[in-house]
Amino acid sequence: MARALQFPFLWGIPLLPASRVIGIDPGNRCIKLVLAERCFNRLRILRRVQLECPGWLGETNPKDTENRLAAALEELGPYPVALAIPQHRTLSQVVDLPAVERALVARLIQNEVYKLGGLGQSRVAHDHAPLQPFGRHQHAYWVSLCQESEVESLAARLGLDPEIICGATSAGNALINSYLARFPETTATVLVNAGLRSTTVAILLEGQGVHLASFALGGELFLEAIANSLDISLEEAEQKAMHCNLLQGLDAVPALKTSVDNWLGELMRVFQEWHSEQGMLVPPAEVFQFVLTGSLAEAPWFAAYLNRSTARPVFGPWPEQEDGGNPIEEGRFAIARGVAAQALGKARQSAALLPMETRQHWRQQRESQLIQTFTFLLLCLAGLVLGVGTWRMSREEARLSEKLEAAQNAQTRVRVLKELSRQHAENVKALQPLLEREQFTDDLLRALAWVESTKSTQTWWYVLFADAQTYMTGPPVMESATVTNAPSIIGPLPLGESSPATNRPPPKPGFVAELCIPEEGEALRRSLSQTVAALQRNPRFKNVDTVPPEQRRALAEPKALLPNPERHFALLLELATNEFLTVSVPSTNAVGVSSAGGSSGQPAGPRATRPIINPERQP
């Protein structure tokens, strides 16, 4: 069953479809594996694994290698794999096409593939990529092809299920992609991968691969020369080659030197043939830099021997990655990294060699994975929105509950305040009569004291002092004969009794003082005016004026009166506003004053509760 493309994970959270792929470089000496991930359009190498092949000389059962590879794949995870096909089993070539529309390019490339593939019956897998103009090529395309059976045979040799293979490319194209990922603007470079049984040569120009070739000379030839010269086994020759300089000094092996020179001559032949084909349109050979990788590059004496002459090109190691690392290890896993980049769509120069049906299958699966990922992200987004909405609604509900509770508390406080206000009003209403009587008593005593102070040096005398309400309840002067035997009442009328003159308007709040002035003429008027002026100096009196004859009452003691009624006067002492008299009016009985000017009496009896009306003075 085919494995699906897996998600990349960040802190355990799946992000984008991705893409994790295991790139495999099935070399003859060892198998290199890299676990690569494409995340946010960036390629990362997560793990590197190298499997030694003890049976590379045919002494061990190949099943052991298959089992070790299966265990390594299981450890890396259930991810699809991409294979590097040996370069000598593939073909990559620059093809010039006429300037045609893009829609016709695929048909022309198909025709070129038929020419390059020959008349064999095997189906050919191919891919192409456009190139920038270089040398004598103006409309160049990079065409890579191989027989479809190559992928199946390689998978069978490694014991892999063909359904888990999501990508395949040649070792040379993988080498180009790996180098261009590090140096995309490289100008003139030759990549040399010296393997055990063959050497792959890739030429890069102006940031693109322009030539791929291989020749059947490699490390195995050098090991055989060492083993034959020293009469040792190939394993011993390999150990000696990795730890001793066999080209110089006492340990030098002449046969090895001859083999290395032959290898270098074949390498330079491949390069010179391509360079001579391009002519003067490419940089000179001295400009090209040579990058050495593979099993031979790990021998300390190999690169030093190649660089011994200034006339030859300089061979350098595989460059370090941006995040650092050992150059030898980076070069060892360069092909596996390039294969993974091709499978993840990060190749600058595409050369996919899977059959077209298989590529379409993986493309559909990637699109399905992408849809599932966006669906998952939409579900996460919807869950986030619902969560935020639920949180906001819960907050709003809590806030409304707080407001409702505050409103209920406010209503409770309002009811409590209304109840307290009602109780306060009842308390004030209960205390109002007492306060009114207290104020009336105070006004009475102060007014009486003030009246007495105005009499101290005068020849006239007071015959009556009473509150205005009680005074007005008495009989008029013309009816005095009918009420001479009426009992004397001091203070307000008792409750339940009414005045004889019930139709009269209630008097103004204040007191009435009657006095007799024995003088005559101008002296009488002067004494009366002085008395009125003296009484008006009291701030408690709002107004002091004589009572009209028709409103006078016959309450004074007749024995204290002068025989001439024209010398008998009644004064109304109107009090200023009393805040305790706004609801009820106090009432007291008259207080008698002796003819000698002394006065005595006490306020007594409850006040009659009737509204105060300020009647206009009658003429």
mmCIF file of C-alpha atoms in Angstrom, residues 215-577:
data_model
loop_
_atom_site.group_PDB
_atom_site.id
_atom_site.type_symbol
_atom_site.label_atom_id
_atom_site.label_comp_id
_atom_site.label_asym_id
_atom_site.label_seq_id
_atom_site.Cartn_x
_atom_site.Cartn_y
_atom_site.Cartn_z
ATOM 1 C CA PHE A 215 33.203 6.662 -16.823
ATOM 2 C CA ALA A 216 33.883 3.249 -15.340
ATOM 3 C CA LEU A 217 36.902 4.112 -13.223
ATOM 4 C CA GLY A 218 36.655 4.455 -9.471
ATOM 5 C CA GLY A 219 38.007 3.483 -6.097
ATOM 6 C CA GLU A 220 37.820 -0.231 -6.747
ATOM 7 C CA LEU A 221 40.543 0.132 -9.401
ATOM 8 C CA PHE A 222 42.814 1.845 -6.856
ATOM 9 C CA LEU A 223 42.173 -0.811 -4.211
ATOM 10 C CA GLU A 224 42.997 -3.599 -6.631
ATOM 11 C CA ALA A 225 46.286 -1.874 -7.506
ATOM 12 C CA ILE A 226 47.184 -1.603 -3.807
ATOM 13 C CA ALA A 227 46.132 -5.193 -3.044
ATOM 14 C CA ASN A 228 48.110 -6.634 -5.967
ATOM 15 C CA SER A 229 51.209 -4.593 -5.199
ATOM 16 C CA LEU A 230 51.254 -5.348 -1.479
ATOM 17 C CA ASP A 231 49.730 -8.835 -1.762
ATOM 18 C CA ILE A 232 46.894 -8.063 0.648
ATOM 19 C CA SER A 233 43.101 -8.367 0.558
ATOM 20 C CA LEU A 234 40.800 -5.626 -0.688
ATOM 21 C CA GLU A 235 39.567 -4.922 2.872
ATOM 22 C CA GLU A 236 43.147 -4.491 4.073
ATOM 23 C CA ALA A 237 43.929 -2.348 1.062
ATOM 24 C CA GLU A 238 40.962 -0.102 1.894
ATOM 25 C CA GLN A 239 42.136 0.332 5.486
ATOM 26 C CA LYS A 240 45.680 1.089 4.355
ATOM 27 C CA ALA A 241 44.462 3.603 1.744
ATOM 28 C CA MET A 242 42.427 5.525 4.338
ATOM 29 C CA HIS A 243 45.301 5.852 6.844
ATOM 30 C CA CYS A 244 48.535 5.928 4.801
ATOM 31 C CA ASN A 245 49.890 8.080 1.992
ATOM 32 C CA LEU A 246 50.514 5.476 -0.680
ATOM 33 C CA LEU A 247 51.637 7.920 -3.380
ATOM 34 C CA GLN A 248 54.646 9.501 -1.664
ATOM 35 C CA GLY A 249 57.338 8.452 0.780
ATOM 36 C CA LEU A 250 58.370 4.982 1.838
ATOM 37 C CA ASP A 251 54.813 3.616 1.539
ATOM 38 C CA ALA A 252 54.388 4.760 -2.081
ATOM 39 C CA VAL A 253 52.806 2.246 -4.432
ATOM 40 C CA PRO A 254 53.817 2.879 -8.081
ATOM 41 C CA ALA A 255 50.845 0.931 -9.437
ATOM 42 C CA LEU A 256 48.480 3.167 -7.462
ATOM 43 C CA LYS A 257 50.118 6.268 -8.927
ATOM 44 C CA THR A 258 49.597 4.886 -12.414
ATOM 45 C CA SER A 259 45.918 4.165 -11.667
ATOM 46 C CA VAL A 260 45.342 7.666 -10.292
ATOM 47 C CA ASP A 261 46.987 9.243 -13.326
ATOM 48 C CA ASN A 262 44.819 7.151 -15.620
ATOM 49 C CA TRP A 263 41.698 8.213 -13.665
ATOM 50 C CA LEU A 264 42.704 11.884 -13.828
ATOM 51 C CA GLY A 265 43.442 11.587 -17.555
ATOM 52 C CA GLU A 266 39.977 10.135 -18.196
ATOM 53 C CA LEU A 267 38.378 12.925 -16.153
ATOM 54 C CA MET A 268 40.216 15.629 -18.066
ATOM 55 C CA ARG A 269 39.326 13.935 -21.366
ATOM 56 C CA VAL A 270 35.616 14.145 -20.552
ATOM 57 C CA PHE A 271 35.954 17.799 -19.574
ATOM 58 C CA GLN A 272 38.078 18.763 -22.582
ATOM 59 C CA GLU A 273 35.707 17.110 -25.041
ATOM 60 C CA TRP A 274 32.790 19.148 -23.730
ATOM 61 C CA HIS A 275 34.865 22.332 -23.585
ATOM 62 C CA SER A 276 36.123 21.927 -27.126
ATOM 63 C CA GLU A 277 32.560 21.421 -28.361
ATOM 64 C CA GLN A 278 31.556 24.770 -26.876
ATOM 65 C CA GLY A 279 34.549 26.541 -28.345
ATOM 66 C CA MET A 280 35.264 30.131 -27.393
ATOM 67 C CA LEU A 281 31.699 30.754 -26.199
ATOM 68 C CA VAL A 282 32.396 29.426 -22.700
ATOM 69 C CA PRO A 283 35.000 30.503 -20.149
ATOM 70 C CA PRO A 284 38.512 29.042 -20.542
ATOM 71 C CA ALA A 285 39.312 25.758 -18.849
ATOM 72 C CA GLU A 286 41.529 27.462 -16.258
ATOM 73 C CA VAL A 287 38.509 29.324 -14.860
ATOM 74 C CA PHE A 288 36.590 26.177 -13.890
ATOM 75 C CA GLN A 289 36.827 24.990 -10.317
ATOM 76 C CA PHE A 290 36.693 21.257 -9.543
ATOM 77 C CA VAL A 291 34.740 20.014 -6.528
ATOM 78 C CA LEU A 292 35.640 16.503 -5.424
ATOM 79 C CA THR A 293 33.275 14.216 -3.549
ATOM 80 C CA GLY A 294 32.703 10.497 -3.116
ATOM 81 C CA SER A 295 34.628 7.706 -1.412
ATOM 82 C CA LEU A 296 37.979 8.731 -2.918
ATOM 83 C CA ALA A 297 37.616 12.297 -1.615
ATOM 84 C CA GLU A 298 37.839 10.980 1.937
ATOM 85 C CA ALA A 299 41.370 9.658 1.433
ATOM 86 C CA PRO A 300 43.783 12.331 2.754
ATOM 87 C CA TRP A 301 46.391 11.756 0.035
ATOM 88 C CA PHE A 302 44.052 11.795 -2.978
ATOM 89 C CA ALA A 303 43.287 15.532 -3.284
ATOM 90 C CA ALA A 304 46.853 16.449 -2.314
ATOM 91 C CA TYR A 305 48.237 14.338 -5.163
ATOM 92 C CA LEU A 306 45.772 15.826 -7.678
ATOM 93 C CA ASN A 307 46.762 19.389 -6.692
ATOM 94 C CA ARG A 308 50.558 18.787 -6.773
ATOM 95 C CA SER A 309 50.984 20.498 -10.152
ATOM 96 C CA THR A 310 49.999 24.103 -10.887
ATOM 97 C CA ALA A 311 49.278 23.186 -14.500
ATOM 98 C CA ARG A 312 46.388 20.997 -13.451
ATOM 99 C CA PRO A 313 43.014 22.234 -12.085
ATOM 100 C CA VAL A 314 42.628 22.660 -8.361
ATOM 101 C CA PHE A 315 40.358 20.117 -6.639
ATOM 102 C CA GLY A 316 38.486 21.349 -3.583
ATOM 103 C CA PRO A 317 36.168 19.610 -1.100
ATOM 104 C CA TRP A 318 32.389 19.887 -1.060
ATOM 105 C CA PRO A 319 31.461 23.257 0.452
ATOM 106 C CA GLU A 320 29.944 23.547 3.904
ATOM 107 C CA GLN A 321 26.253 24.247 4.353
ATOM 108 C CA GLU A 322 24.978 27.537 5.757
ATOM 109 C CA ASP A 323 24.419 25.953 9.159
ATOM 110 C CA GLY A 324 27.965 24.560 9.215
ATOM 111 C CA GLY A 325 29.000 20.936 9.158
ATOM 112 C CA ASN A 326 31.834 18.708 8.040
ATOM 113 C CA PRO A 327 32.551 19.218 4.283
ATOM 114 C CA ILE A 328 33.410 15.542 3.843
ATOM 115 C CA GLU A 329 30.112 14.464 5.394
ATOM 116 C CA GLU A 330 28.198 17.066 3.353
ATOM 117 C CA GLY A 331 29.755 15.714 0.162
ATOM 118 C CA ARG A 332 29.053 12.125 1.228
ATOM 119 C CA PHE A 333 25.292 12.849 1.478
ATOM 120 C CA ALA A 334 25.122 15.298 -1.478
ATOM 121 C CA ILE A 335 23.405 12.868 -3.868
ATOM 122 C CA ALA A 336 20.847 11.737 -1.259
ATOM 123 C CA ARG A 337 20.090 15.374 -0.473
ATOM 124 C CA GLY A 338 19.631 16.196 -4.175
ATOM 125 C CA VAL A 339 17.267 13.256 -4.657
ATOM 126 C CA ALA A 340 15.109 14.440 -1.732
ATOM 127 C CA ALA A 341 15.088 18.001 -3.107
ATOM 128 C CA GLN A 342 13.907 16.667 -6.504
ATOM 129 C CA ALA A 343 11.078 14.687 -4.867
ATOM 130 C CA LEU A 344 9.982 17.678 -2.751
ATOM 131 C CA GLY A 345 9.862 20.016 -5.750
ATOM 132 C CA LYS A 346 12.888 22.076 -4.670
ATOM 133 C CA ALA A 347 15.124 21.160 -7.634
ATOM 134 C CA ARG A 348 16.326 24.159 -9.622
ATOM 135 C CA GLN A 349 16.697 21.908 -12.649
ATOM 136 C CA SER A 350 13.976 19.266 -12.743
ATOM 137 C CA ALA A 351 14.946 15.763 -13.851
ATOM 138 C CA ALA A 352 12.238 13.439 -12.501
ATOM 139 C CA LEU A 353 12.612 9.909 -13.889
ATOM 140 C CA LEU A 354 9.552 8.222 -12.444
ATOM 141 C CA PRO A 355 7.011 6.900 -14.962
ATOM 142 C CA MET A 356 4.423 9.490 -15.901
ATOM 143 C CA GLU A 357 1.547 7.490 -14.375
ATOM 144 C CA THR A 358 3.357 7.237 -11.057
ATOM 145 C CA ARG A 359 4.138 10.956 -11.062
ATOM 146 C CA GLN A 360 0.486 11.769 -11.729
ATOM 147 C CA HIS A 361 -0.540 9.448 -8.909
ATOM 148 C CA TRP A 362 1.737 11.209 -6.437
ATOM 149 C CA ARG A 363 0.676 14.615 -7.750
ATOM 150 C CA GLN A 364 -2.989 13.736 -7.143
ATOM 151 C CA GLN A 365 -2.141 12.418 -3.723
ATOM 152 C CA ARG A 366 -0.279 15.636 -2.914
ATOM 153 C CA GLU A 367 -3.268 17.697 -4.067
ATOM 154 C CA SER A 368 -5.576 15.538 -1.944
ATOM 155 C CA GLN A 369 -3.212 15.994 0.995
ATOM 156 C CA LEU A 370 -3.252 19.730 0.380
ATOM 157 C CA ILE A 371 -7.059 19.797 0.401
ATOM 158 C CA GLN A 372 -7.097 17.771 3.602
ATOM 159 C CA THR A 373 -4.591 20.124 5.148
ATOM 160 C CA PHE A 374 -6.605 23.215 4.263
ATOM 161 C CA THR A 375 -9.711 21.463 5.543
ATOM 162 C CA PHE A 376 -7.886 20.725 8.768
ATOM 163 C CA LEU A 377 -6.728 24.340 8.996
ATOM 164 C CA LEU A 378 -10.268 25.572 8.297
ATOM 165 C CA LEU A 379 -11.565 23.287 11.037
ATOM 166 C CA CYS A 380 -8.912 24.630 13.386
ATOM 167 C CA LEU A 381 -9.837 28.173 12.384
ATOM 168 C CA ALA A 382 -13.538 27.434 12.838
ATOM 169 C CA GLY A 383 -12.800 25.868 16.209
ATOM 170 C CA LEU A 384 -10.764 28.917 17.152
ATOM 171 C CA VAL A 385 -13.540 31.275 16.041
ATOM 172 C CA LEU A 386 -16.139 29.223 17.901
ATOM 173 C CA GLY A 387 -13.921 29.136 20.947
ATOM 174 C CA VAL A 388 -13.382 32.891 20.859
ATOM 175 C CA GLY A 389 -17.116 33.431 20.256
ATOM 176 C CA THR A 390 -18.017 31.138 23.136
ATOM 177 C CA TRP A 391 -15.522 32.899 25.354
ATOM 178 C CA ARG A 392 -16.885 36.311 24.376
ATOM 179 C CA MET A 393 -20.466 35.119 24.924
ATOM 180 C CA SER A 394 -19.531 33.715 28.316
ATOM 181 C CA ARG A 395 -17.872 37.000 29.201
ATOM 182 C CA GLU A 396 -20.906 38.929 27.943
ATOM 183 C CA GLU A 397 -23.200 36.618 29.895
ATOM 184 C CA ALA A 398 -21.106 37.075 33.006
ATOM 185 C CA ARG A 399 -21.151 40.842 32.489
ATOM 186 C CA LEU A 400 -24.936 40.827 32.001
ATOM 187 C CA SER A 401 -25.283 38.701 35.129
ATOM 188 C CA GLU A 402 -23.172 41.217 37.014
ATOM 189 C CA LYS A 403 -25.317 44.066 35.671
ATOM 190 C CA LEU A 404 -28.512 42.202 36.562
ATOM 191 C CA GLU A 405 -27.195 41.516 40.047
ATOM 192 C CA ALA A 406 -26.169 45.171 40.366
ATOM 193 C CA ALA A 407 -29.652 46.259 39.203
ATOM 194 C CA GLN A 408 -31.265 43.918 41.718
ATOM 195 C CA ASN A 409 -29.006 45.268 44.437
ATOM 196 C CA ALA A 410 -29.876 48.805 43.356
ATOM 197 C CA GLN A 411 -33.586 47.988 43.514
ATOM 198 C CA THR A 412 -33.096 46.492 46.945
ATOM 199 C CA ARG A 413 -31.256 49.623 48.052
ATOM 200 C CA VAL A 414 -34.011 51.801 46.555
ATOM 201 C CA ARG A 415 -36.633 49.851 48.494
ATOM 202 C CA VAL A 416 -34.552 50.150 51.647
ATOM 203 C CA LEU A 417 -34.080 53.878 51.042
ATOM 204 C CA LYS A 418 -37.816 54.324 50.401
ATOM 205 C CA GLU A 419 -38.576 52.468 53.600
ATOM 206 C CA LEU A 420 -36.043 54.585 55.494
ATOM 207 C CA SER A 421 -37.485 57.729 53.907
ATOM 208 C CA ARG A 422 -40.981 56.673 54.892
ATOM 209 C CA GLN A 423 -39.849 55.949 58.446
ATOM 210 C CA HIS A 424 -38.040 59.270 58.522
ATOM 211 C CA ALA A 425 -41.162 61.076 57.291
ATOM 212 C CA GLU A 426 -43.215 59.307 59.943
ATOM 213 C CA ASN A 427 -40.650 60.245 62.582
ATOM 214 C CA VAL A 428 -40.636 63.845 61.389
ATOM 215 C CA LYS A 429 -44.416 63.843 61.287
ATOM 216 C CA ALA A 430 -44.515 62.479 64.819
ATOM 217 C CA LEU A 431 -42.030 65.065 66.034
ATOM 218 C CA GLN A 432 -43.531 68.009 64.142
ATOM 219 C CA PRO A 433 -46.167 68.931 66.744
ATOM 220 C CA LEU A 434 -43.560 68.904 69.470
ATOM 221 C CA LEU A 435 -41.197 71.031 67.384
ATOM 222 C CA GLU A 436 -44.001 73.428 66.545
ATOM 223 C CA ARG A 437 -44.921 73.813 70.211
ATOM 224 C CA GLU A 438 -41.277 74.268 71.138
ATOM 225 C CA GLN A 439 -40.861 76.951 68.498
ATOM 226 C CA PHE A 440 -44.095 78.613 69.508
ATOM 227 C CA THR A 441 -43.066 78.639 73.145
ATOM 228 C CA ASP A 442 -39.712 80.138 72.234
ATOM 229 C CA ASP A 443 -41.379 82.821 70.086
ATOM 230 C CA LEU A 444 -43.879 83.524 72.848
ATOM 231 C CA LEU A 445 -41.274 83.974 75.555
ATOM 232 C CA ARG A 446 -39.018 86.114 73.377
ATOM 233 C CA ALA A 447 -41.895 88.247 72.128
ATOM 234 C CA LEU A 448 -43.219 88.701 75.695
ATOM 235 C CA ALA A 449 -39.777 89.686 76.926
ATOM 236 C CA TRP A 450 -39.405 92.183 74.087
ATOM 237 C CA VAL A 451 -42.819 93.651 74.742
ATOM 238 C CA GLU A 452 -42.008 94.087 78.411
ATOM 239 C CA SER A 453 -38.721 95.801 77.521
ATOM 240 C CA THR A 454 -40.557 98.468 75.553
ATOM 241 C CA LYS A 455 -42.692 99.407 78.625
ATOM 242 C CA SER A 456 -39.964 100.079 81.168
ATOM 243 C CA THR A 457 -39.929 103.977 81.032
ATOM 244 C CA GLN A 458 -43.290 104.778 79.495
ATOM 245 C CA THR A 459 -46.498 106.240 81.026
ATOM 246 C CA TRP A 460 -48.789 103.887 79.166
ATOM 247 C CA TRP A 461 -49.395 100.233 80.005
ATOM 248 C CA TYR A 462 -50.282 96.920 78.360
ATOM 249 C CA VAL A 463 -53.656 95.480 79.158
ATOM 250 C CA LEU A 464 -53.482 92.281 77.035
ATOM 251 C CA PHE A 465 -50.940 90.001 75.305
ATOM 252 C CA ALA A 466 -52.215 86.990 73.332
ATOM 253 C CA ASP A 467 -51.381 84.916 70.261
ATOM 254 C CA ALA A 468 -53.228 86.085 67.173
ATOM 255 C CA GLN A 469 -55.180 82.881 66.638
ATOM 256 C CA THR A 470 -56.577 82.754 70.148
ATOM 257 C CA TYR A 471 -57.231 86.482 70.081
ATOM 258 C CA MET A 472 -59.358 86.217 66.945
ATOM 259 C CA THR A 473 -61.529 83.535 68.524
ATOM 260 C CA GLY A 474 -62.754 85.969 71.144
ATOM 261 C CA PRO A 475 -65.972 88.006 70.884
ATOM 262 C CA PRO A 476 -65.852 91.303 69.057
ATOM 263 C CA VAL A 477 -65.825 94.490 71.032
ATOM 264 C CA MET A 478 -69.525 95.182 70.286
ATOM 265 C CA GLU A 479 -70.464 91.693 71.614
ATOM 266 C CA SER A 480 -68.422 91.979 74.798
ATOM 267 C CA ALA A 481 -71.517 92.314 76.938
ATOM 268 C CA THR A 482 -72.685 88.848 75.931
ATOM 269 C CA VAL A 483 -69.411 87.144 76.750
ATOM 270 C CA THR A 484 -68.293 88.909 79.920
ATOM 271 C CA ASN A 485 -68.944 85.750 81.902
ATOM 272 C CA ALA A 486 -67.056 83.512 79.443
ATOM 273 C CA PRO A 487 -64.202 81.540 80.988
ATOM 274 C CA SER A 488 -60.683 82.732 80.303
ATOM 275 C CA ILE A 489 -58.661 80.300 78.086
ATOM 276 C CA ILE A 490 -54.927 80.600 77.724
ATOM 277 C CA GLY A 491 -53.302 78.949 74.662
ATOM 278 C CA PRO A 492 -54.873 77.292 71.617
ATOM 279 C CA LEU A 493 -58.435 76.063 71.621
ATOM 280 C CA PRO A 494 -58.920 72.495 72.769
ATOM 281 C CA LEU A 495 -59.341 69.929 70.008
ATOM 282 C CA GLY A 496 -62.932 69.497 68.895
ATOM 283 C CA GLU A 497 -63.935 73.137 69.675
ATOM 284 C CA SER A 498 -64.323 75.861 67.082
ATOM 285 C CA SER A 499 -64.366 79.635 67.093
ATOM 286 C CA PRO A 500 -67.699 81.482 67.168
ATOM 287 C CA ALA A 501 -66.691 83.208 63.976
ATOM 288 C CA THR A 502 -66.027 80.150 61.867
ATOM 289 C CA ASN A 503 -66.313 82.023 58.584
ATOM 290 C CA ARG A 504 -63.466 84.412 59.276
ATOM 291 C CA PRO A 505 -60.131 83.702 57.604
ATOM 292 C CA PRO A 506 -57.383 82.507 59.958
ATOM 293 C CA PRO A 507 -55.137 85.311 61.223
ATOM 294 C CA LYS A 508 -51.499 85.827 60.390
ATOM 295 C CA PRO A 509 -49.080 84.044 62.736
ATOM 296 C CA GLY A 510 -48.039 86.335 65.522
ATOM 297 C CA PHE A 511 -49.265 87.999 68.709
ATOM 298 C CA VAL A 512 -51.669 90.783 69.665
ATOM 299 C CA ALA A 513 -50.762 93.327 72.323
ATOM 300 C CA GLU A 514 -53.386 95.833 73.673
ATOM 301 C CA LEU A 515 -52.230 98.945 75.476
ATOM 302 C CA CYS A 516 -53.748 102.073 76.955
ATOM 303 C CA ILE A 517 -52.096 105.490 76.454
ATOM 304 C CA PRO A 518 -53.334 108.208 78.835
ATOM 305 C CA GLU A 519 -51.869 111.122 76.778
ATOM 306 C CA GLU A 520 -53.875 113.177 74.387
ATOM 307 C CA GLY A 521 -53.360 114.674 70.968
ATOM 308 C CA GLU A 522 -49.825 114.806 69.645
ATOM 309 C CA ALA A 523 -48.327 113.123 72.690
ATOM 310 C CA LEU A 524 -50.617 110.121 72.242
ATOM 311 C CA ARG A 525 -49.648 109.720 68.589
ATOM 312 C CA ARG A 526 -45.965 110.078 69.433
ATOM 313 C CA SER A 527 -46.142 107.444 72.177
ATOM 314 C CA LEU A 528 -47.959 105.047 69.858
ATOM 315 C CA SER A 529 -45.426 105.609 67.038
ATOM 316 C CA GLN A 530 -42.478 105.102 69.401
ATOM 317 C CA THR A 531 -43.983 101.898 70.722
ATOM 318 C CA VAL A 532 -44.565 100.540 67.226
ATOM 319 C CA ALA A 533 -41.005 101.496 66.189
ATOM 320 C CA ALA A 534 -39.562 99.841 69.280
ATOM 321 C CA LEU A 535 -41.446 96.635 68.619
ATOM 322 C CA GLN A 536 -40.378 96.569 64.936
ATOM 323 C CA ARG A 537 -36.711 96.550 65.922
ATOM 324 C CA ASN A 538 -37.140 92.904 66.942
ATOM 325 C CA PRO A 539 -35.951 90.722 64.013
ATOM 326 C CA ARG A 540 -38.512 88.083 64.902
ATOM 327 C CA PHE A 541 -41.344 90.462 63.994
ATOM 328 C CA LYS A 542 -42.010 90.731 60.310
ATOM 329 C CA ASN A 543 -44.467 93.583 60.712
ATOM 330 C CA VAL A 544 -46.069 95.587 63.552
ATOM 331 C CA ASP A 545 -49.344 97.362 62.867
ATOM 332 C CA THR A 546 -52.568 98.340 64.624
ATOM 333 C CA VAL A 547 -55.520 95.976 64.505
ATOM 334 C CA PRO A 548 -58.561 97.505 62.724
ATOM 335 C CA PRO A 549 -61.485 98.274 65.071
ATOM 336 C CA GLU A 550 -63.711 95.686 63.404
ATOM 337 C CA GLN A 551 -61.146 92.919 64.162
ATOM 338 C CA ARG A 552 -60.587 93.810 67.803
ATOM 339 C CA ARG A 553 -61.832 91.485 70.519
ATOM 340 C CA ALA A 554 -63.110 92.198 73.962
ATOM 341 C CA LEU A 555 -60.672 90.034 75.927
ATOM 342 C CA ALA A 556 -58.930 92.637 78.110
ATOM 343 C CA GLU A 557 -59.773 93.116 81.760
ATOM 344 C CA PRO A 558 -62.276 96.003 81.874
ATOM 345 C CA LYS A 559 -60.784 97.295 85.122
ATOM 346 C CA ALA A 560 -57.434 97.897 83.361
ATOM 347 C CA LEU A 561 -58.984 99.970 80.579
ATOM 348 C CA LEU A 562 -59.403 103.769 80.448
ATOM 349 C CA PRO A 563 -62.941 105.042 80.192
ATOM 350 C CA ASN A 564 -62.159 106.680 76.857
ATOM 351 C CA PRO A 565 -61.943 103.912 74.196
ATOM 352 C CA GLU A 566 -59.922 106.219 71.891
ATOM 353 C CA ARG A 567 -56.927 105.748 74.230
ATOM 354 C CA HIS A 568 -57.188 101.915 73.890
ATOM 355 C CA PHE A 569 -55.091 100.411 71.049
ATOM 356 C CA ALA A 570 -54.448 96.853 69.748
ATOM 357 C CA LEU A 571 -51.169 96.027 67.928
ATOM 358 C CA LEU A 572 -50.619 92.921 65.697
ATOM 359 C CA LEU A 573 -47.056 91.598 66.008
ATOM 360 C CA GLU A 574 -46.670 89.439 62.867
ATOM 361 C CA LEU A 575 -43.930 86.847 63.186
ATOM 362 C CA ALA A 576 -41.382 86.046 60.515
ATOM 363 C CA THR A 577 -41.591 82.675 58.674
#
